Amino acid sequence: MLVLNNIEVIYNDVILVLKGMSLQVPEGQIVALLGANGAGKSTTLKAISGLLGPEDGEVTDGTIEFQGERIHGLDPAEIVRRGVFQVMEGRRVFEHLTVEENLRAGAYTRRDRGNVPEDIRGVYRLFPRLEERRGQTAGYLSGGEQQMLAIGRALMARPRLMLLDEPSLGLAPLLVQEIFRTIRQINREQGTAILLVEQNARAALRIADYAYVMENGRIVLEGTPQELQENADVREFYLGLTQVGQRKSYREVKHYRRRKRWLS
Amino acid sequence: MDLFIQLTVSGLTNGAVYALAALGFVLIYKSSDVINFAQGELLLVGAYVTFFFVAQAGLAWPVGVLLALAVAVVLGVAVERTVLRPLIGEPIISVIMVTIGLASVLRALVTAIWGPVPRSFPAFIPRDEVLILGAVVSADRLWAIALSILMLALFSLFFRLSNEGIAMRAVADDQQAAMSMGISIRRIFALAWSIAAVTATIGGMLLANIIGVGGNIAGLGLRVFPAVILGGLDSIPGAVIGGVVIGLLEAWTGGYIGQGLNQIVPFIVLTLVLMVRPYGLFGQEIIERV
Ligand SMILES: Nc1ncnc2c1ncn2[C@@H]1O[C@H](COP(=O)(O)OP(=O)(O)O)[C@@H](O)[C@H]1O
Ligand SMILES: [Mg+2]
């Protein structure tokens, strides 16, 4: 469904951030993209959705295809219309708009206006908490509610592929579980394919069909969640486990924290 | 008492026009951070274009007014295409400088086409005298107030209820996130400039009906600055209230204290308000969750 082939992204004409990045998302699947801070995960998503422009980034090489057609270089609005929707890192709800206005903003590109109210009700069924706060200014919602709103707003566009950038960032463990459950539910019930960027490798691998590990602007490892969970490096650096399945000693923990601060 | 009512009506009239002009100004500022120094000239152009269609081309006034509004929309889109789009990615200050250039160009165009001498405007809004609580006021002033209120109400409905209105507010909040919804930023900029030109044209024609067409309309249009600074640069209700307050202050000080002072007093009040509330009366608060 989505194929990235050897793409290269440069910021400000000089900073090379993606160096031959390739990955695929098959129809209807959840694909996780893992990696340390600064590896280039967010850049990858913005390259797909066409949002590099405001940051002075540019795809300088390679191809991005969605449903067999090149989408790289298209207007972000056109990419949304074709069914690719990015939920940006940090939620980015429209703070001075109400919850319901945020949802309507998500439906901006929809041609079938008549179905929008029903879809808003659908989002409320998925996140009843949002319905209770439908008239409230989004800036005053809690972090978890804002993440629900960001995902609900994406659903309003009826995307075929959703790009989620660190949905668990800054949320309490219980909320993380709830958000991940909902992501899987959306994938199962609506058949929406999902490319999930996460620092929380453990939670992401639990719901993913396939996963990539990214370092320094390219993919260094890929496989099914089982394969990755059995991989010694992944266990050590991404899941924080040693061979015997226990946490490392304090000194080693400190050591790995310094190297990989994003461990779950 | 008569004097008070007359001054208040005249202050409210000017204030309503300032509010219309300020609405467009705030819209441009909110959606693109650009301070539009050509806002006064948009009133001027709007007044003269209406003058052209109604007085010079001799069209029936409903047709002339509609055509003038259509020209305003075209002007807004043209500004986005020719002035703003080539500047994408440049610092905001360059765009602000360009609006200063645009102001001179528009003013020069108006002088080149219609000459420097003010002209009288065929009254398409009745100028009969009416009595309010015993005071004589001109009906066109009351019309101007009523029409401005109607326009402001229509626009506030537009911002709350229509998809484009919500999209404009979304862009004002977070441009990149708005892009991720598939909202075209260029389209929103063009829309903001078009609405600014439309409200300015309405303000310009209301003023022209009262004082005739001439360069002083641009001068009155410049009152949008004290109005929006008073109200808070990014607040539409603030712009409306700021416009009305400045209009009233001018009229009252002009009538009770003396002409000339009415030019200064609004700025004194403005300075005092800013000392207490640096973001203006209604400047948008930055939401910080705890
Ligand atoms: N707008 C930008 N301009 C310049 N460099 C950037 C920009 N955005 C990100 N980078 C750099 O690109 C690299 C990858 O960033 P990012 O894609 O945000 O990584 P991740 O999402 O994996 O943490 C980082 O080194 C970061 O400093
Ligand atoms: Mg990131």
Coordinates of C-alpha atoms and ligand atoms in Angstrom, one line a residue:
Chain A
M1 CA 0.0 0.0 0.0
L2 CA 2.8 2.4 1.0
V3 CA 6.3 1.9 -0.3
L4 CA 9.2 4.1 0.6
N5 CA 12.2 3.4 -1.7
N6 CA 15.6 4.7 -0.8
I7 CA 14.5 8.2 0.2
E8 CA 16.8 10.9 1.2
V9 CA 15.8 14.0 3.1
I10 CA 17.8 17.2 3.5
Y11 CA 16.9 20.1 5.9
N12 CA 18.0 23.6 5.1
D13 CA 19.8 22.4 1.9
V14 CA 22.6 21.0 4.0
I15 CA 21.6 18.6 6.8
L16 CA 21.2 15.1 5.5
V17 CA 18.8 13.3 7.8
L18 CA 17.4 10.4 5.9
K19 CA 20.0 8.4 4.0
G20 CA 18.4 5.8 1.9
M21 CA 15.3 5.0 3.9
S22 CA 13.1 2.2 2.7
L23 CA 10.0 0.6 4.2
Q24 CA 6.6 -0.8 3.3
V25 CA 3.2 -0.8 4.9
P26 CA 0.9 -3.5 3.5
E27 CA -2.9 -2.9 3.2
G28 CA -4.7 -3.1 6.6
Q29 CA -1.6 -3.8 8.7
I30 CA 0.0 -2.1 11.7
V31 CA 3.7 -1.4 11.1
A32 CA 5.9 -0.1 13.9
L33 CA 8.9 2.1 13.3
L34 CA 11.2 2.1 16.3
G35 CA 14.4 4.0 17.0
A36 CA 16.2 6.4 19.2
N37 CA 15.6 10.1 19.5
G38 CA 16.9 11.8 16.5
A39 CA 17.0 8.7 14.3
G40 CA 14.7 10.4 11.7
K41 CA 11.3 8.8 12.5
S42 CA 9.3 12.0 12.5
T43 CA 11.2 13.1 9.4
T44 CA 10.1 9.9 7.7
L45 CA 6.5 10.5 8.5
K46 CA 6.6 14.2 7.4
A47 CA 8.2 13.1 4.1
I48 CA 5.3 10.8 3.5
S49 CA 2.6 13.3 4.3
G50 CA 4.3 16.2 2.6
L51 CA 4.8 18.3 5.7
L52 CA 8.5 19.0 5.4
G53 CA 7.9 22.3 3.6
P54 CA 7.4 24.5 6.7
E55 CA 10.6 23.1 8.2
D56 CA 12.6 23.7 5.1
G57 CA 13.1 20.0 4.5
E58 CA 13.1 18.4 1.1
V59 CA 13.0 14.8 -0.3
T60 CA 16.0 14.9 -2.6
D61 CA 16.1 11.3 -3.7
G62 CA 14.1 8.1 -3.8
T63 CA 10.4 7.5 -4.3
I64 CA 7.3 7.4 -2.1
E65 CA 4.4 5.4 -3.5
F66 CA 0.9 5.1 -2.1
Q67 CA -1.5 2.6 -3.8
G68 CA 0.9 2.4 -6.8
E69 CA 1.1 6.1 -7.4
R70 CA 3.9 8.5 -6.6
I71 CA 2.8 10.9 -3.9
H72 CA 6.1 12.6 -3.2
G73 CA 6.0 16.2 -4.3
L74 CA 2.2 16.4 -4.1
D75 CA 0.5 19.1 -2.0
P76 CA -0.1 17.9 1.6
A77 CA -3.9 18.6 1.0
E78 CA -3.8 16.2 -2.0
I79 CA -2.0 13.5 0.1
V80 CA -4.8 13.8 2.7
R81 CA -7.4 13.5 0.0
R82 CA -5.8 10.3 -1.2
G83 CA -6.1 8.8 2.3
V84 CA -2.9 9.4 4.2
F85 CA -3.3 11.3 7.4
Q86 CA -0.5 12.1 9.9
V87 CA -1.1 12.5 13.6
M88 CA 1.8 14.7 14.5
E89 CA 4.1 14.3 17.5
G90 CA 3.0 16.2 20.5
R91 CA -0.7 15.9 19.6
R92 CA -1.0 19.4 18.1
V93 CA -4.7 20.0 18.8
F94 CA -6.0 23.4 17.9
E95 CA -5.9 24.8 21.4
H96 CA -8.4 27.7 20.9
L97 CA -11.0 25.6 19.1
T98 CA -13.5 23.4 20.9
V99 CA -13.3 19.7 20.8
E100 CA -16.0 19.5 18.2
E101 CA -14.5 22.2 16.0
N102 CA -11.2 20.2 16.1
L103 CA -13.1 17.2 14.8
R104 CA -14.7 19.3 12.0
A105 CA -11.2 20.6 11.1
G106 CA -10.2 17.0 10.6
A107 CA -13.0 16.5 8.1
Y108 CA -11.9 19.6 6.1
T109 CA -11.1 17.6 2.9
R110 CA -14.2 15.5 3.0
R111 CA -16.5 15.8 0.0
D112 CA -19.4 13.8 1.5
R113 CA -20.3 16.5 4.0
G114 CA -23.6 14.8 4.9
N115 CA -21.8 11.9 6.6
V116 CA -19.6 14.2 8.9
P117 CA -22.1 14.4 11.8
E118 CA -22.4 10.6 11.9
D119 CA -18.6 10.3 11.9
I120 CA -18.4 12.7 14.8
R121 CA -20.8 10.5 16.7
G122 CA -18.5 7.5 15.8
V123 CA -15.5 9.3 17.3
Y124 CA -17.6 10.0 20.5
R125 CA -18.5 6.3 20.7
L126 CA -14.8 5.4 20.5
F127 CA -13.8 8.1 23.0
P128 CA -16.8 8.9 25.3
R129 CA -14.7 11.3 27.2
L130 CA -14.5 13.6 24.2
E131 CA -18.3 13.8 24.0
E132 CA -18.5 15.0 27.6
R133 CA -16.1 17.8 26.6
R134 CA -17.4 18.5 23.1
G135 CA -17.9 22.2 23.7
Q136 CA -14.7 22.8 25.7
T137 CA -11.6 24.5 24.5
A138 CA -9.1 21.9 23.4
G139 CA -6.2 23.6 25.0
Y140 CA -7.6 22.8 28.5
L141 CA -8.0 19.1 27.9
S142 CA -5.6 16.7 29.7
G143 CA -2.7 15.1 27.7
G144 CA -4.6 11.9 27.3
E145 CA -7.8 13.6 26.1
Q146 CA -5.7 15.6 23.7
Q147 CA -4.2 12.4 22.2
M148 CA -7.7 11.0 21.9
L149 CA -8.8 14.2 20.1
A150 CA -5.8 14.0 17.8
I151 CA -6.6 10.5 16.8
G152 CA -10.3 11.2 16.6
R153 CA -9.6 14.2 14.4
A154 CA -7.6 12.0 12.1
L155 CA -10.5 9.5 11.8
M156 CA -12.7 12.3 10.6
A157 CA -10.7 12.3 7.4
R158 CA -11.5 8.6 6.9
P159 CA -7.9 7.8 6.1
R160 CA -6.8 4.5 4.6
L161 CA -3.4 4.9 6.2
M162 CA -2.8 6.7 9.5
L163 CA 0.7 7.8 10.4
L164 CA 1.0 8.0 14.2
D165 CA 4.0 9.9 15.7
E166 CA 4.6 8.8 19.3
P167 CA 1.0 8.6 20.5
S168 CA 2.2 7.5 24.0
L169 CA 4.5 10.4 24.6
G170 CA 4.1 11.8 28.1
L171 CA 1.1 9.7 29.0
A172 CA 0.5 7.7 32.2
P173 CA 0.9 3.9 31.7
L174 CA -2.9 3.2 32.0
L175 CA -3.6 5.8 29.3
V176 CA -0.9 4.4 27.1
Q177 CA -2.7 1.0 27.3
E178 CA -6.0 2.6 26.4
I179 CA -4.6 4.5 23.4
F180 CA -2.9 1.4 22.1
R181 CA -6.1 -0.7 22.5
T182 CA -7.9 1.9 20.5
I183 CA -5.3 2.0 17.8
R184 CA -5.7 -1.8 17.4
Q185 CA -9.5 -1.4 17.4
I186 CA -9.4 1.2 14.7
N187 CA -7.2 -1.0 12.6
R188 CA -9.4 -4.1 13.1
E189 CA -12.8 -2.5 12.7
Q190 CA -12.1 0.1 10.0
G191 CA -9.3 -1.7 8.2
T192 CA -7.1 1.4 8.5
A193 CA -3.5 0.6 7.9
I194 CA -1.2 2.2 10.6
L195 CA 2.4 3.3 10.5
L196 CA 3.2 3.7 14.2
V197 CA 6.3 5.5 15.4
E198 CA 7.1 4.8 19.0
Q199 CA 9.8 5.1 21.6
N200 CA 7.7 2.7 23.7
A201 CA 9.0 -0.4 21.8
R202 CA 7.3 -2.9 24.1
A203 CA 3.8 -1.5 23.7
A204 CA 4.3 -1.0 20.0
L205 CA 5.6 -4.5 19.3
R206 CA 2.5 -5.9 21.1
I207 CA 0.1 -4.6 18.5
A208 CA 2.3 -4.5 15.4
D209 CA 2.2 -7.0 12.5
Y210 CA 5.7 -6.0 11.4
A211 CA 8.3 -3.7 12.7
Y212 CA 11.4 -1.7 11.5
V213 CA 14.2 -0.4 13.6
M214 CA 15.8 2.8 12.5
E215 CA 19.1 4.4 13.3
N216 CA 20.8 7.4 11.9
G217 CA 18.5 7.9 9.0
R218 CA 18.2 4.4 7.7
I219 CA 16.6 1.0 8.6
V220 CA 19.0 -1.3 10.5
L221 CA 16.7 -4.1 11.4
E222 CA 13.3 -5.4 10.4
G223 CA 11.0 -8.4 11.1
T224 CA 7.9 -9.6 12.8
P225 CA 7.5 -8.6 16.5
Q226 CA 8.6 -12.2 17.5
E227 CA 11.7 -12.0 15.5
L228 CA 12.6 -8.6 16.9
Q229 CA 11.8 -9.6 20.4
E230 CA 14.2 -12.6 20.1
N231 CA 16.9 -10.4 18.7
A232 CA 19.6 -9.8 21.3
D233 CA 20.3 -6.2 20.4
V234 CA 16.6 -5.3 20.5
R235 CA 16.2 -7.0 23.8
E236 CA 19.1 -5.1 25.2
F237 CA 18.6 -1.7 23.8
Y238 CA 15.0 -1.4 23.1
L239 CA 13.3 -3.6 25.7
G240 CA 15.9 -3.3 28.5
L241 CA 16.2 -7.0 29.0
T242 CA 19.3 -9.2 29.4
Q243 CA 19.6 -12.8 28.3
V244 CA 18.2 -14.2 31.4
G245 CA 15.2 -11.9 31.2
Q246 CA 16.1 -9.7 34.1
R247 CA 16.8 -6.0 34.4
K248 CA 20.5 -5.3 34.3
S249 CA 22.5 -4.3 37.4
Y250 CA 22.4 -0.7 38.4
R251 CA 25.7 0.2 36.8
E252 CA 24.7 -1.4 33.5
V253 CA 21.3 0.3 33.6
K254 CA 23.0 3.6 34.1
H255 CA 25.2 2.8 31.2
Y256 CA 22.4 1.8 28.9
R257 CA 20.4 4.8 30.0
R258 CA 23.1 7.0 28.8
R259 CA 23.2 5.3 25.5
K260 CA 19.5 4.8 24.9
R261 CA 17.5 7.2 27.0
W262 CA 14.2 6.4 25.3
L263 CA 14.0 2.8 26.6
S264 CA 10.5 1.8 27.7
Chain B
M1 CA -28.1 66.1 26.1
D2 CA -28.6 66.7 22.4
L3 CA -24.9 67.2 21.9
F4 CA -24.1 64.1 23.8
I5 CA -26.4 62.0 21.6
Q6 CA -25.1 63.5 18.4
L7 CA -21.5 62.9 19.5
T8 CA -22.3 59.4 20.6
V9 CA -24.0 58.5 17.3
S10 CA -21.1 60.0 15.3
G11 CA -18.6 58.2 17.5
L12 CA -20.4 54.9 17.1
T13 CA -20.5 55.4 13.3
N14 CA -16.8 55.9 13.0
G15 CA -16.3 53.2 15.6
A16 CA -18.3 50.8 13.6
V17 CA -16.3 51.5 10.5
Y18 CA -13.0 51.1 12.5
A19 CA -14.4 47.8 13.8
L20 CA -15.0 46.6 10.2
A21 CA -11.5 47.6 9.2
A22 CA -10.0 46.1 12.3
L23 CA -11.7 42.8 11.7
G24 CA -9.8 42.4 8.4
F25 CA -6.6 43.5 10.0
V26 CA -6.9 41.0 12.8
L27 CA -7.8 38.2 10.4
I28 CA -4.6 38.8 8.4
Y29 CA -2.6 39.0 11.6
K30 CA -4.1 35.9 13.1
S31 CA -3.7 33.7 10.1
S32 CA -0.3 34.9 8.9
D33 CA 1.3 37.1 11.6
V34 CA 1.5 39.8 9.0
I35 CA 0.8 43.4 10.2
N36 CA -1.1 44.9 7.2
F37 CA -0.1 48.5 6.8
A38 CA -2.3 48.8 3.8
Q39 CA -5.5 48.3 5.7
G40 CA -6.4 52.1 5.5
E41 CA -5.8 52.0 1.7
L42 CA -8.1 49.0 1.3
L43 CA -10.9 51.3 2.7
L44 CA -9.8 54.0 0.2
V45 CA -9.8 51.7 -2.8
G46 CA -13.1 50.2 -1.7
A47 CA -14.7 53.6 -1.5
Y48 CA -13.4 54.7 -4.9
V49 CA -14.4 51.5 -6.6
T50 CA -17.9 51.8 -5.2
F51 CA -17.9 55.5 -6.4
F52 CA -16.8 54.3 -9.8
F53 CA -19.6 51.8 -10.2
V54 CA -22.4 53.8 -8.7
A55 CA -21.6 57.4 -9.6
Q56 CA -19.4 57.2 -12.7
A57 CA -20.7 54.0 -14.5
G58 CA -24.2 54.9 -13.3
L59 CA -25.2 51.4 -12.3
A60 CA -28.1 50.8 -9.9
W61 CA -26.6 50.9 -6.4
P62 CA -27.2 47.2 -5.4
V63 CA -25.4 46.2 -8.6
G64 CA -22.6 48.7 -8.0
V65 CA -22.1 47.6 -4.4
L66 CA -22.0 43.9 -5.3
L67 CA -19.5 44.6 -8.1
A68 CA -17.4 46.6 -5.7
L69 CA -17.4 43.6 -3.3
A70 CA -16.4 41.3 -6.1
V71 CA -13.5 43.6 -6.9
A72 CA -12.5 43.4 -3.2
V73 CA -12.4 39.6 -3.4
V74 CA -10.3 39.7 -6.6
L75 CA -8.0 42.2 -4.9
G76 CA -7.5 39.9 -1.9
V77 CA -6.7 36.9 -4.1
A78 CA -4.4 39.0 -6.3
V79 CA -2.5 40.2 -3.2
E80 CA -1.9 36.6 -2.2
R81 CA -0.8 35.5 -5.6
T82 CA 1.5 38.4 -6.5
V83 CA 2.7 39.7 -3.2
L84 CA 2.6 36.9 -0.6
R85 CA 3.3 33.8 -2.5
P86 CA 6.7 34.8 -3.8
L87 CA 7.6 35.7 -0.2
I88 CA 6.9 32.3 1.3
G89 CA 9.8 31.2 3.5
E90 CA 11.0 34.8 3.8
P91 CA 11.0 36.5 7.2
I92 CA 7.7 38.0 8.3
I93 CA 9.3 41.4 8.5
S94 CA 9.8 41.4 4.7
V95 CA 6.1 40.7 4.2
I96 CA 5.3 43.6 6.5
M97 CA 7.5 45.9 4.6
V98 CA 5.8 44.8 1.4
T99 CA 2.4 45.8 2.8
I100 CA 3.9 49.3 3.3
G101 CA 4.8 49.3 -0.3
L102 CA 1.4 48.0 -1.3
A103 CA -0.2 50.9 0.6
S104 CA 1.8 53.5 -1.4
V105 CA 1.0 51.7 -4.7
L106 CA -2.8 51.6 -3.9
R107 CA -2.8 55.3 -2.9
A108 CA -0.9 56.3 -6.0
L109 CA -3.2 54.3 -8.2
V110 CA -6.3 56.0 -6.6
T111 CA -4.7 59.4 -7.2
A112 CA -3.7 58.6 -10.7
I113 CA -7.2 57.4 -11.6
W114 CA -9.5 59.7 -9.7
G115 CA -7.2 62.7 -8.9
P116 CA -6.4 64.3 -5.6
V117 CA -9.5 66.3 -5.1
P118 CA -12.2 64.8 -2.8
R119 CA -15.6 64.3 -4.5
S120 CA -19.1 64.1 -3.2
F121 CA -20.7 60.6 -3.2
P122 CA -24.2 59.9 -4.5
A123 CA -26.1 59.0 -1.4
F124 CA -27.3 55.4 -1.8
I125 CA -28.0 55.3 1.8
P126 CA -30.7 57.9 2.8
R127 CA -29.4 61.0 4.5
D128 CA -32.7 62.2 6.0
E129 CA -32.6 63.6 9.4
V130 CA -34.1 61.7 12.2
L131 CA -34.8 62.5 15.8
I132 CA -33.4 60.4 18.6
L133 CA -34.5 61.5 22.1
G134 CA -34.9 64.9 20.7
A135 CA -31.5 65.1 19.0
V136 CA -31.2 65.4 15.3
V137 CA -28.9 62.9 13.6
S138 CA -28.4 61.8 10.0
A139 CA -30.0 58.6 9.0
D140 CA -27.0 57.3 7.1
R141 CA -25.0 57.2 10.4
L142 CA -27.7 54.9 11.9
W143 CA -27.6 52.8 8.8
A144 CA -23.8 52.6 9.0
I145 CA -24.0 51.4 12.6
A146 CA -26.7 48.8 11.8
L147 CA -25.0 47.5 8.7
S148 CA -21.7 47.2 10.5
I149 CA -23.3 45.2 13.4
L150 CA -25.0 43.0 10.8
M151 CA -21.7 42.3 9.0
L152 CA -19.8 41.6 12.2
A153 CA -22.5 39.2 13.3
L154 CA -22.4 37.4 9.9
F155 CA -18.6 37.1 10.1
S156 CA -18.7 35.8 13.6
L157 CA -21.2 33.1 12.5
F158 CA -18.9 32.3 9.6
F159 CA -15.9 31.8 11.9
R160 CA -17.8 29.6 14.3
L161 CA -20.0 27.5 11.9
S162 CA -18.5 27.3 8.4
N163 CA -15.7 24.9 7.4
E164 CA -13.6 27.6 6.0
G165 CA -14.1 29.7 9.1
I166 CA -13.0 26.9 11.4
A167 CA -10.1 26.2 9.0
M168 CA -9.0 29.9 9.3
R169 CA -9.0 29.6 13.1
A170 CA -7.1 26.3 12.9
V171 CA -4.4 28.0 10.7
A172 CA -4.2 30.8 13.3
D173 CA -3.6 28.2 16.0
D174 CA -1.1 25.9 14.4
Q175 CA -0.2 26.2 10.8
Q176 CA 1.6 22.9 10.3
A177 CA -1.1 21.0 12.1
A178 CA -3.6 22.7 9.9
M179 CA -1.7 21.6 6.9
S180 CA -1.8 18.0 8.2
M181 CA -5.6 18.3 8.0
G182 CA -5.3 19.0 4.3
I183 CA -6.1 22.7 4.8
S184 CA -4.3 24.8 2.2
I185 CA -2.5 27.6 3.8
R186 CA -2.4 29.7 0.6
R187 CA -6.1 29.4 0.2
I188 CA -6.6 30.6 3.8
F189 CA -4.3 33.6 3.3
A190 CA -6.2 34.5 0.1
L191 CA -9.4 34.2 2.0
A192 CA -8.1 36.4 4.9
W193 CA -7.1 39.1 2.5
S194 CA -10.3 38.9 0.6
I195 CA -12.4 39.2 3.7
A196 CA -10.2 42.1 4.8
A197 CA -10.7 43.8 1.5
V198 CA -14.5 43.1 1.6
T199 CA -15.0 44.5 5.1
A200 CA -12.8 47.4 4.3
T201 CA -14.8 48.1 1.1
I202 CA -18.0 48.1 3.1
G203 CA -16.4 50.4 5.7
G204 CA -15.1 52.6 2.9
M205 CA -18.5 52.9 1.2
L206 CA -20.3 53.7 4.5
L207 CA -17.7 56.4 5.2
A208 CA -17.9 57.8 1.7
N209 CA -21.7 58.0 2.0
I210 CA -21.2 60.2 5.0
I211 CA -18.1 62.3 4.2
G212 CA -17.6 61.9 0.5
V213 CA -14.7 60.2 -1.3
G214 CA -11.3 61.5 -0.7
G215 CA -7.8 60.7 0.6
N216 CA -9.0 61.3 4.2
I217 CA -10.7 57.9 4.1
A218 CA -7.3 56.2 4.2
G219 CA -6.4 58.4 7.2
L220 CA -9.6 57.3 9.0
G221 CA -8.7 53.7 8.1
L222 CA -5.5 54.1 9.9
R223 CA -7.4 54.3 13.1
V224 CA -7.4 50.6 13.0
F225 CA -4.0 50.6 14.7
P226 CA -5.1 52.2 18.0
A227 CA -8.3 50.1 17.7
V228 CA -6.5 46.7 17.4
I229 CA -3.8 47.5 19.8
L230 CA -6.4 48.5 22.3
G231 CA -8.4 45.3 21.7
G232 CA -5.4 43.0 21.4
L233 CA -3.9 42.3 18.0
D234 CA -5.3 38.8 17.7
S235 CA -8.8 39.2 19.1
I236 CA -11.7 39.8 16.8
P237 CA -14.1 40.8 19.6
G238 CA -11.3 43.0 20.9
A239 CA -11.0 44.6 17.5
V240 CA -14.7 45.4 17.4
I241 CA -14.7 46.8 20.9
G242 CA -11.4 48.7 20.3
G243 CA -12.8 50.3 17.2
V244 CA -16.0 51.4 19.0
V245 CA -14.0 52.8 22.0
I246 CA -11.7 54.7 19.8
G247 CA -14.6 56.1 17.7
L248 CA -16.4 57.3 20.9
L249 CA -13.4 58.8 22.5
E250 CA -12.6 60.8 19.4
A251 CA -16.1 62.1 19.1
W252 CA -16.5 63.0 22.8
T253 CA -13.1 64.7 23.1
G254 CA -13.7 66.5 19.8
G255 CA -17.1 67.8 21.0
Y256 CA -16.5 68.5 24.6
I257 CA -12.8 69.4 24.8
G258 CA -11.9 70.6 21.4
Q259 CA -11.0 69.6 17.8
G260 CA -7.4 68.5 17.6
L261 CA -7.4 66.9 21.0
N262 CA -9.6 64.2 19.6
Q263 CA -6.5 63.1 17.6
I264 CA -4.5 62.7 20.8
V265 CA -6.8 61.4 23.5
P266 CA -7.3 57.9 22.0
F267 CA -3.6 57.4 22.0
I268 CA -3.3 58.6 25.6
V269 CA -6.0 56.1 26.6
L270 CA -4.3 53.5 24.6
T271 CA -1.0 54.1 26.4
L272 CA -2.7 53.9 29.7
V273 CA -4.4 50.6 28.9
L274 CA -1.2 49.1 27.6
M275 CA 0.6 49.9 30.8
V276 CA -2.0 47.8 32.6
R277 CA -2.6 45.2 30.0
P278 CA 0.3 44.9 27.6
Y279 CA -1.5 42.4 25.3
G280 CA -4.5 44.8 24.9
L281 CA -7.9 44.3 26.5
F282 CA -8.6 41.0 24.8
G283 CA -5.3 39.7 23.6
Q284 CA -5.4 36.0 23.2
E285 CA -4.0 34.2 26.2
I286 CA -1.4 31.5 25.7
I287 CA -2.9 28.3 27.0
E288 CA -0.7 26.6 29.5
R289 CA -1.9 23.4 31.0
V290 CA -0.7 22.5 34.5
Ligands
LIG1 N1 13.5 21.2 10.9 C1 14.7 20.7 11.1 N2 15.8 21.3 10.6 C2 17.0 20.8 10.8 N3 17.2 19.5 11.3 C3 16.2 18.9 11.8 C4 14.9 19.4 11.6 N4 14.0 18.5 12.2 C5 14.7 17.4 12.6 N5 16.1 17.7 12.3 C6 17.2 16.7 12.6 O1 16.9 15.5 12.0 C7 17.2 14.4 12.8 C8 16.0 13.5 12.9 O2 15.0 14.2 13.6 P1 13.6 13.5 13.8 O3 13.1 13.1 12.4 O4 12.7 14.5 14.5 O5 13.9 12.3 14.7 P2 13.0 11.4 15.6 O6 11.6 11.6 15.3 O7 13.4 10.0 15.2 O8 13.4 11.7 17.0 C9 17.7 15.0 14.1 O9 19.1 15.0 14.2 C10 17.2 16.4 14.1 O10 18.1 17.3 14.8
MG2 MG 10.2 12.4 16.5

